[in-house]
Coordinates of N, CA and C and ligand atoms in Angstrom, one line a residue:
M21 N -5.7 -46.5 -24.3 CA -7.1 -46.8 -23.8 C -7.0 -47.8 -22.7
G22 N -6.1 -48.7 -22.9 CA -5.9 -49.9 -21.9 C -5.4 -49.3 -20.7
L23 N -4.2 -48.3 -20.9 CA -4.0 -47.5 -19.4 C -4.9 -46.8 -18.7
Y24 N -5.7 -46.0 -19.7 CA -6.9 -45.3 -19.0 C -7.7 -46.3 -18.1
T25 N -8.1 -47.3 -18.7 CA -9.2 -48.3 -18.2 C -8.7 -48.9 -16.9
S26 N -7.2 -49.2 -16.9 CA -6.3 -49.9 -15.6 C -6.3 -48.8 -14.6
V27 N -6.0 -47.6 -15.0 CA -5.8 -46.5 -13.9 C -7.2 -46.3 -13.3
M28 N -8.4 -46.5 -14.2 CA -9.6 -46.3 -13.4 C -9.7 -47.2 -12.4
E29 N -9.6 -48.3 -13.0 CA -9.6 -49.8 -12.1 C -8.7 -49.6 -10.8
E30 N -7.8 -49.3 -11.2 CA -6.7 -49.1 -9.9 C -7.6 -48.2 -8.9
I31 N -7.7 -46.9 -9.2 CA -8.3 -45.9 -8.3 C -9.6 -46.6 -7.8
A32 N -10.4 -47.4 -8.3 CA -11.6 -48.0 -7.7 C -11.4 -48.9 -6.8
F33 N -10.2 -49.6 -7.0 CA -9.7 -50.8 -6.2 C -9.2 -50.2 -4.8
Y34 N -8.3 -49.2 -5.0 CA -7.6 -48.8 -3.8 C -8.3 -47.6 -3.0
T35 N -9.3 -47.0 -3.6 CA -9.9 -46.0 -2.6 C -11.5 -46.5 -2.5
G36 N -11.9 -47.3 -3.1 CA -13.3 -47.6 -3.1 C -14.3 -46.6 -3.6
L37 N -13.7 -45.8 -4.4 CA -14.7 -44.5 -5.1 C -14.6 -44.8 -6.5
S38 N -15.9 -44.4 -7.0 CA -15.8 -44.4 -8.7 C -14.8 -43.2 -9.0
P39 N -14.2 -43.2 -10.2 CA -13.3 -42.2 -10.6 C -13.9 -41.0 -10.6
A40 N -15.3 -40.6 -10.7 CA -15.9 -39.4 -10.7 C -15.7 -38.9 -9.4
A41 N -16.1 -39.5 -8.3 CA -16.0 -39.4 -7.0 C -14.5 -39.0 -6.6
F42 N -13.7 -39.8 -7.0 CA -12.5 -39.5 -6.6 C -11.8 -38.2 -7.1
F43 N -12.1 -38.1 -8.4 CA -11.4 -36.5 -8.9 C -12.3 -35.5 -8.2
T44 N -13.4 -35.7 -7.7 CA -14.3 -34.4 -7.2 C -13.6 -34.5 -5.9
V45 N -13.2 -35.4 -5.1 CA -12.6 -35.4 -3.9 C -11.2 -34.7 -3.8
L46 N -10.4 -34.8 -5.0 CA -9.2 -34.5 -5.1 C -9.3 -32.9 -5.3
A47 N -10.1 -32.6 -6.3 CA -10.3 -31.1 -6.6 C -10.6 -30.4 -5.4
M48 N -11.6 -31.0 -4.3 CA -11.9 -30.1 -3.1 C -10.6 -30.1 -2.2
M49 N -9.7 -31.2 -2.5 CA -8.8 -31.2 -1.4 C -7.6 -30.0 -2.0
V50 N -7.4 -30.0 -3.2 CA -6.6 -28.9 -3.8 C -7.3 -27.3 -3.4
V51 N -8.5 -27.2 -3.7 CA -9.0 -26.0 -3.3 C -8.8 -25.5 -1.8
V52 N -9.1 -26.6 -1.0 CA -8.9 -26.3 0.6 C -7.4 -26.0 0.9
Y53 N -6.6 -26.9 0.4 CA -5.2 -26.4 0.3 C -4.5 -25.2 -0.1
R54 N -5.2 -24.9 -1.0 CA -4.6 -23.5 -1.4 C -5.3 -22.4 -0.9
T55 N -6.7 -22.5 -0.3 CA -7.3 -21.4 0.3 C -6.6 -21.3 1.7
V56 N -6.4 -22.4 2.5 CA -5.8 -22.4 3.7 C -4.1 -21.8 3.6
S57 N -3.4 -22.1 2.6 CA -1.9 -22.0 2.4 C -2.0 -20.2 2.2
A58 N -3.3 -19.8 1.4 CA -2.8 -18.3 1.2 C -3.2 -17.5 2.3
M59 N -3.6 -18.0 3.4 CA -3.7 -17.2 4.6 C -2.5 -17.0 5.4
F60 N -1.2 -17.8 5.1 CA -0.3 -17.7 5.8 C 0.9 -17.3 4.8
V61 N 1.9 -16.6 5.4 CA 2.8 -16.2 4.8 C 4.3 -16.9 5.1
S62 N 5.3 -17.3 4.1 CA 6.1 -18.0 4.4 C 7.1 -17.0 5.3
P63 N 8.2 -17.5 6.3 CA 8.8 -16.7 7.0 C 9.7 -15.7 6.3
E64 N 10.3 -16.3 5.0 CA 11.0 -15.5 4.1 C 10.4 -14.5 3.4
D65 N 8.8 -14.7 3.0 CA 8.1 -13.6 2.5 C 7.8 -12.4 3.5
Y66 N 7.6 -12.8 4.9 CA 7.2 -11.9 5.7 C 8.3 -10.9 6.0
N67 N 9.6 -11.0 5.8 CA 10.5 -9.9 6.2 C 10.8 -9.2 4.8
K68 N 10.3 -9.6 3.7 CA 10.5 -8.9 2.5 C 9.7 -7.4 2.5
P69 N 10.2 -6.3 2.1 CA 9.2 -5.2 1.7 C 8.2 -5.5 0.8
P70 N 6.9 -4.6 1.2 CA 5.8 -5.0 0.3 C 6.3 -4.4 -1.0
V71 N 5.8 -5.2 -2.2 CA 6.0 -4.8 -3.5 C 4.9 -3.8 -4.0
V72 N 5.3 -2.6 -4.1 CA 4.4 -1.5 -4.7 C 5.0 -0.7 -5.7
S73 N 4.2 -0.5 -6.6 CA 4.6 0.1 -7.8 C 3.9 1.6 -7.9
A74 N 4.5 2.6 -8.5 CA 3.8 3.7 -8.7 C 2.8 3.7 -9.6
R75 N 2.7 2.7 -10.3 CA 1.4 2.7 -11.3 C -0.2 2.2 -10.3
T76 N 0.2 1.2 -9.4 CA -1.0 0.8 -8.5 C -1.2 1.9 -7.5
H77 N -0.2 2.5 -7.2 CA -0.2 3.7 -5.9 C 0.4 4.7 -6.6
P78 N -0.6 5.8 -7.2 CA 0.0 6.7 -7.8 C 0.5 7.5 -6.9
Q79 N 0.0 7.6 -5.5 CA 0.3 8.7 -4.4 C 1.8 8.5 -4.3
F80 N 2.4 7.2 -4.6 CA 3.9 7.5 -4.4 C 5.0 7.9 -5.6
E81 N 4.1 8.3 -6.7 CA 4.7 8.8 -7.8 C 5.4 10.4 -7.5
D82 N 4.6 11.2 -6.8 CA 5.0 12.5 -6.4 C 4.7 13.0 -5.2
P83 N 5.6 12.6 -4.3 CA 5.2 13.0 -2.8 C 5.4 14.3 -2.5
E84 N 4.3 15.0 -1.9 CA 4.3 16.2 -1.7 C 5.2 16.8 -0.6
P85 N 6.3 17.6 -0.7 CA 7.1 18.0 0.5 C 6.5 18.3 1.8
P86 N 6.9 18.0 2.9 CA 6.1 18.5 4.0 C 6.1 20.1 4.2
R87 N 5.0 20.7 4.6 CA 5.2 22.1 4.5 C 5.5 22.5 5.7
Q88 N 6.6 23.4 6.0 CA 7.1 23.9 7.1 C 5.9 25.0 7.7
P89 N 5.8 24.8 9.0 CA 4.8 25.7 9.7 C 5.4 27.3 9.6
V90 N 4.3 28.0 9.4 CA 4.7 29.4 9.1 C 4.0 30.1 10.5
Q91 N 5.1 30.6 11.1 CA 4.7 31.7 12.4 C 3.7 32.6 12.0
L92 N 2.6 32.8 12.7 CA 1.6 33.8 12.3 C 1.8 35.1 13.1
G93 N 2.2 34.9 14.6 CA 2.4 35.9 15.5 C 0.9 36.1 16.2
Q94 N 0.6 37.2 16.2 CA -0.8 37.6 17.0 C -1.8 37.7 16.2
V95 N -2.9 37.2 16.2 CA -4.2 37.0 15.3 C -5.4 37.0 16.1
T96 N -6.4 37.5 15.7 CA -7.9 37.4 16.4 C -8.7 36.5 16.0
D97 N -9.7 36.1 16.7 CA -10.5 34.9 16.4 C -11.1 35.3 14.9
R98 N -11.2 36.4 14.4 CA -11.8 37.0 13.1 C -10.6 36.2 12.0
E99 N -9.5 36.6 12.4 CA -8.6 36.3 11.4 C -8.1 34.7 11.1
L100 N -8.2 34.2 12.6 CA -8.2 32.8 12.6 C -9.2 31.7 11.6
L101 N -10.3 32.5 11.7 CA -11.3 31.7 10.8 C -10.8 31.2 9.4
A102 N -9.8 32.3 8.9 CA -9.4 32.2 7.5 C -8.6 30.6 7.4
Y103 N -8.4 30.1 8.5 CA -7.3 28.9 8.4 C -8.1 27.8 9.0
D104 N -9.6 27.7 8.4 CA -10.4 26.5 8.4 C -10.4 25.4 7.5
G105 N -9.5 25.5 6.6 CA -9.2 24.4 5.8 C -10.0 24.6 4.5
S106 N -10.8 25.6 4.4 CA -11.6 25.7 3.2 C -10.5 26.2 1.9
D107 N -9.6 26.9 2.4 CA -8.7 27.1 1.4 C -7.3 26.2 1.4
P108 N -7.2 25.2 0.5 CA -6.2 24.3 0.5 C -4.7 24.8 0.6
N109 N -4.5 26.2 0.3 CA -3.1 26.7 0.0 C -2.8 27.2 1.6
K110 N -3.8 27.2 2.7 CA -3.5 27.8 3.7 C -3.3 26.8 4.7
P111 N -2.6 27.0 5.8 CA -2.6 25.8 6.9 C -3.6 25.7 7.5
L112 N -4.0 24.7 8.3 CA -5.1 24.3 9.1 C -4.8 24.7 10.4
L113 N -5.5 25.9 11.1 CA -4.9 26.1 12.3 C -6.3 25.7 13.5
M114 N -5.8 25.9 14.6 CA -6.9 25.4 15.8 C -6.2 26.3 16.9
A115 N -7.1 26.6 17.8 CA -6.5 27.2 19.2 C -7.1 26.6 20.2
I116 N -6.3 26.5 21.3 CA -6.3 26.1 22.7 C -6.0 26.9 23.6
R117 N -6.7 27.4 24.6 CA -6.1 28.7 25.4 C -5.4 29.5 24.8
G118 N -5.7 30.1 23.8 CA -5.0 31.2 23.2 C -3.8 30.9 22.4
Q119 N -3.5 29.6 22.5 CA -2.2 29.1 21.5 C -2.7 28.5 20.4
I120 N -2.2 29.1 19.3 CA -2.5 28.7 17.9 C -1.3 27.5 17.4
F121 N -2.2 26.4 17.1 CA -1.5 25.1 16.4 C -1.9 25.0 15.2
D122 N -0.8 24.7 14.5 CA -1.0 24.2 13.0 C -1.2 22.7 12.9
V123 N -2.4 22.6 12.6 CA -2.8 21.2 12.6 C -3.0 20.5 11.3
S124 N -2.4 21.0 10.3 CA -2.3 20.7 9.0 C -2.1 19.2 8.6
T125 N -1.1 18.5 9.6 CA -0.9 17.1 9.5 C -2.1 16.1 10.1
G126 N -3.0 17.1 10.6 CA -4.0 16.2 11.0 C -5.4 16.4 10.3
R127 N -5.1 17.0 8.9 CA -5.9 17.4 7.8 C -7.3 16.2 7.9
N128 N -7.1 15.1 8.0 CA -8.1 14.0 8.1 C -9.0 14.2 9.4
F129 N -8.5 14.7 10.4 CA -9.5 14.9 11.5 C -10.3 16.3 11.2
Y130 N -9.2 17.3 11.0 CA -10.0 18.9 11.0 C -10.4 19.4 9.6
G131 N -9.7 18.7 8.7 CA -9.9 19.1 7.3 C -11.5 19.1 6.9
P132 N -11.7 19.8 5.9 CA -13.6 19.6 5.3 C -13.9 18.3 5.1
G133 N -14.9 18.0 5.8 CA -15.6 16.7 5.7 C -14.9 15.8 7.0
G134 N -14.0 16.4 7.5 CA -13.2 15.4 8.6 C -14.3 15.5 10.0
P135 N -14.0 14.4 11.0 CA -15.0 14.2 12.0 C -15.0 15.5 13.0
Y136 N -13.8 16.4 13.0 CA -13.8 17.5 13.8 C -13.4 18.5 13.1
A137 N -14.1 18.8 11.8 CA -13.9 19.9 10.9 C -14.6 21.2 11.6
M138 N -15.3 20.8 12.7 CA -16.0 22.0 13.1 C -15.2 22.9 14.1
F139 N -14.0 22.2 14.5 CA -13.1 22.9 15.3 C -11.9 23.8 14.5
A140 N -11.8 23.6 13.2 CA -10.7 24.1 12.5 C -11.0 25.6 12.3
G141 N -9.9 26.5 12.6 CA -9.9 27.9 12.5 C -10.8 28.4 13.7
K142 N -10.7 27.6 14.9 CA -11.6 28.1 15.7 C -10.6 27.6 17.3
E143 N -10.9 28.9 18.2 CA -10.4 28.5 19.4 C -11.4 27.4 20.2
C144 N -10.9 26.4 20.4 CA -12.0 25.4 20.8 C -11.7 24.7 22.5
S145 N -11.4 25.7 23.4 CA -11.1 25.5 24.5 C -12.3 24.8 25.3
R146 N -13.3 25.4 25.0 CA -14.4 25.3 25.8 C -15.2 23.8 25.4
A147 N -15.1 23.6 24.2 CA -15.8 22.4 23.6 C -14.8 21.4 24.0
L148 N -13.5 21.3 23.6 CA -12.8 20.2 24.3 C -12.7 20.0 25.8
A149 N -13.2 21.0 26.6 CA -13.1 20.7 28.1 C -14.4 20.2 28.4
L150 N -15.4 20.4 27.6 CA -17.0 19.7 27.9 C -17.1 18.6 27.1
L151 N -16.2 18.1 26.3 CA -16.3 17.3 25.0 C -17.5 17.3 24.5
S152 N -17.5 18.5 23.8 CA -18.9 18.9 23.2 C -18.6 19.7 21.8
F153 N -19.5 19.3 20.8 CA -19.4 19.5 19.7 C -20.4 20.6 19.1
K154 N -21.1 21.3 20.4 CA -22.1 22.3 19.9 C -21.4 23.4 19.4
P155 N -21.9 24.1 18.3 CA -21.4 25.2 17.8 C -21.5 26.4 18.8
E156 N -21.9 26.3 19.6 CA -22.2 27.6 20.7 C -21.0 27.4 21.9
E157 N -20.6 26.1 21.9 CA -19.3 26.0 23.0 C -18.1 25.8 22.5
I158 N -17.9 26.1 21.0 CA -16.6 26.4 20.3 C -16.3 27.6 20.4
N159 N -15.4 27.8 21.4 CA -14.8 29.2 21.7 C -14.0 29.1 22.9
G160 N -13.3 30.3 23.3 CA -12.4 30.3 24.4 C -13.2 30.7 25.7
D161 N -14.1 30.7 25.9 CA -14.9 31.1 27.1 C -14.6 29.9 28.3
L162 N -13.8 30.1 29.1 CA -13.6 29.2 30.1 C -14.7 29.4 31.5
E163 N -15.7 30.3 31.3 CA -16.3 30.6 32.3 C -17.3 29.4 32.7
G164 N -17.2 29.1 34.2 CA -18.1 28.2 34.7 C -17.6 26.8 34.6
L165 N -16.4 26.7 34.0 CA -16.0 24.9 33.9 C -15.5 24.5 35.5
G166 N -15.8 23.3 35.6 CA -15.4 22.8 36.7 C -14.0 22.2 36.6
E167 N -13.4 21.7 37.9 CA -12.1 21.2 38.1 C -12.0 20.2 37.0
S168 N -12.7 19.0 36.8 CA -12.5 18.0 35.9 C -12.4 18.3 34.6
E169 N -13.2 19.5 34.3 CA -13.3 20.0 32.8 C -11.9 20.7 32.4
F170 N -11.4 21.3 33.6 CA -10.2 22.1 33.4 C -8.8 21.0 33.1
T171 N -9.2 19.9 33.8 CA -8.0 18.6 33.9 C -8.4 18.1 32.3
I172 N -9.5 18.1 31.6 CA -9.7 17.4 30.4 C -9.2 18.4 29.5
L173 N -9.5 19.7 29.5 CA -8.8 20.8 28.9 C -7.1 20.7 28.8
E174 N -6.7 20.4 30.0 CA -5.1 20.3 29.9 C -4.5 19.4 29.4
D175 N -5.4 18.3 29.3 CA -4.9 16.9 28.8 C -4.9 17.3 27.2
W176 N -5.9 18.0 26.6 CA -5.9 18.1 25.2 C -4.7 19.2 24.9
E177 N -4.5 20.2 25.7 CA -3.4 21.1 25.6 C -2.1 20.3 25.4
F178 N -1.8 19.6 26.7 CA -0.7 18.8 26.2 C -0.4 17.9 24.9
K179 N -1.5 17.4 24.7 CA -1.6 16.5 23.4 C -1.2 17.1 22.4
F180 N -1.9 18.4 22.2 CA -1.7 19.4 21.1 C -0.2 19.8 21.0
I181 N 0.2 20.1 22.2 CA 1.7 20.6 22.4 C 2.8 19.7 21.8
E182 N 2.4 18.4 22.2 CA 3.3 17.4 21.6 C 3.1 17.0 20.3
K183 N 2.1 17.3 20.0 CA 1.7 16.6 18.4 C 1.9 17.8 17.5
Y184 N 1.6 19.2 17.8 CA 1.6 20.1 16.6 C 2.1 21.2 17.0
P185 N 3.0 21.9 16.0 CA 3.5 23.0 16.0 C 2.8 24.4 16.5
K186 N 3.1 25.0 17.7 CA 2.7 26.3 17.9 C 3.2 27.5 16.9
V187 N 1.9 28.1 16.1 CA 2.5 28.9 15.5 C 2.0 30.4 15.6
G188 N 1.3 30.8 16.8 CA 0.8 31.9 16.9 C 0.1 32.0 18.5
L189 N -0.4 33.2 18.4 CA -1.2 33.4 19.7 C -2.6 34.2 19.4
L190 N -3.7 34.0 20.1 CA -4.7 34.6 19.7 C -5.0 35.8 20.6
I191 N -5.3 36.7 20.2 CA -5.8 38.1 20.8 C -7.0 38.6 20.7
P192 N -7.5 39.4 21.5 CA -8.9 39.9 21.7 C -8.9 41.0 20.4
E193 N -10.1 41.0 19.9 CA -10.2 41.7 18.7 C -9.6 43.2 19.1
E194 N -10.1 43.7 20.4 CA -9.7 45.2 20.8 C -8.2 45.3 20.9
R195 N -7.8 44.3 21.2 CA -6.2 44.5 21.2 C -5.3 44.6 19.9
A196 N -6.2 44.2 18.7 CA -5.4 44.0 17.7 C -5.3 45.1 17.0
P197 N -4.1 45.6 16.5 CA -3.7 46.8 16.0 C -4.8 47.1 14.8
K198 N -5.1 48.5 14.8 CA -6.0 48.8 13.6 C -5.2 48.9 12.3
K199 N -5.8 48.6 11.1 CA -5.0 48.6 10.0 C -4.3 50.1 9.7
E200 N -5.1 51.2 10.1 CA -4.3 52.6 10.0 C -3.0 52.5 11.1
E201 N -3.2 51.8 12.4 CA -2.2 51.7 13.1 C -0.9 51.0 12.6
Q202 N -1.2 49.9 11.8 CA -0.3 48.9 11.4 C 0.7 50.0 10.2
V203 N -0.2 50.8 9.9 CA 0.4 51.4 8.4 C 1.3 52.5 9.1
Q204 N 0.8 53.2 10.2 CA 1.6 54.2 11.0 C 2.8 53.8 11.4
D205 N 2.7 52.4 11.9 CA 3.7 51.7 12.9 C 4.9 51.4 11.8
S206 N 4.5 50.8 10.7 CA 5.6 50.9 9.7 C 6.1 52.0 9.1
L207 N 5.5 53.1 8.9 CA 6.0 54.4 8.6 C 6.9 54.7 9.8
E208 N 6.5 54.5 11.1 CA 7.6 55.2 12.2 C 8.7 54.4 12.1
N209 N 8.5 53.2 11.8 CA 9.7 52.3 11.7 C 10.6 52.4 10.9
S210 N 10.2 53.0 9.6 CA 11.1 53.0 8.4 C 11.6 54.7 8.5
N211 N 11.0 55.6 9.5 CA 11.5 56.8 9.8 C 12.7 56.6 10.8
E212 N 12.6 55.4 12.0 CA 13.6 55.3 12.8 C 14.7 54.8 12.0
Y213 N 14.4 53.9 11.0 CA 15.7 53.2 10.4 C 16.4 54.4 9.6
K214 N 15.5 55.4 9.0 CA 16.3 56.6 8.3 C 17.1 57.5 9.3
D215 N 16.3 57.7 10.6 CA 17.0 58.5 11.7 C 18.6 57.7 11.9
E216 N 18.4 56.4 12.1 CA 19.6 55.7 12.4 C 20.6 55.8 11.4
T217 N 20.4 55.8 10.0 CA 21.1 55.8 9.1 C 21.9 57.2 8.7
K218 N 21.4 58.3 9.3 CA 21.7 59.7 9.2 C 23.1 59.7 9.6
Ligands
LIG28 C1 -18.0 8.8 20.6 C2 -17.0 9.0 21.3 C3 -15.7 9.3 20.5 C4 -15.0 8.5 19.7 C5 -15.3 7.0 19.7 C6 -13.8 9.2 19.5 C7 -12.7 8.7 18.7 C8 -11.7 9.1 18.4 C9 -10.4 8.5 17.7 C10 -10.4 7.2 17.3 C11 -9.6 9.5 17.6 C12 -8.1 9.3 16.7 C13 -7.3 9.0 18.0 C14 -5.8 9.1 17.5 O1 -5.4 8.5 16.6 O2 -4.8 9.9 17.9 C15 -10.2 10.7 17.9 C16 -9.7 12.0 17.8 C17 -9.8 13.2 18.3 N1 -11.2 13.3 19.1 FE1 -12.6 11.9 19.3 N2 -13.9 10.5 19.9 C18 -14.9 10.8 20.6 C19 -15.5 11.9 21.1 C20 -14.8 13.1 20.9 C21 -15.4 14.3 21.6 C22 -16.5 14.5 22.4 C23 -14.5 15.2 21.4 C24 -14.3 16.8 21.8 C25 -15.4 17.5 21.6 C26 -13.4 14.6 20.3 C27 -12.3 15.4 19.8 C28 -11.1 14.5 19.4 C29 -10.2 15.3 18.8 C30 -9.6 16.9 18.6 C31 -9.3 14.5 18.1 C32 -8.0 14.6 17.4 C33 -7.0 14.6 18.2 C34 -5.6 15.0 17.3 O3 -5.4 15.7 16.5 O4 -4.7 14.0 17.3 N3 -13.6 13.3 20.3 N4 -11.3 10.7 18.5

């Protein structure tokens, strides 16, 4: 008890504060120190890799292997629509100037709910050239575009060529082989094969 009283008297003598005020100031200094030091990282810790566990980050548990882009060949506008992201098992495709790009890695942009989802499964040259989101401009019609709009479109085209794999070409509906023609073609091809093997 004597020690306690003398410590309190020393505090009052040296700091001029009552013991209650002294401990309040001390506690505030500790809080400020801890808050400020938490804002900085020590040089040793800075270079350490972040500690992540599969429990706190379930996405690290089972990373999906990157999907290899599938070459589609020639498809029509109508067929391209099937690749608008509504079927998660299909790649996400988008066309610029008739070239079809697999934009699956940009699912955040073009997937359902993404800011540019309206472009998925479509030929978007006109919309990109005009920087427009209007549904009626999302097509491949370049009629009436000015020089600056063609430059904008070219910039988009370069961006896409650099970023996404090209997986096919868009062809007009009338140039698409009819279903019967395709069957006929494959029959002829198999006959040719038989002829060759004779
Ligand atoms: C309010 C104006 C806009 C803002 C603030 C904006 C912002 C952005 C940002 C931050 C990105 C991501 C860039 C990146 O990480 O590579 C982006 C990407 C994109 N923007 Fe915009 N944008 C705007 C208008 C437009 C317009 C008008 C269009 C076309 C009609 C457009 C089409 C795109 C496309 C297609 C991408 C994705 C490119 C890719 O796949 O890498 N944006 N935008």
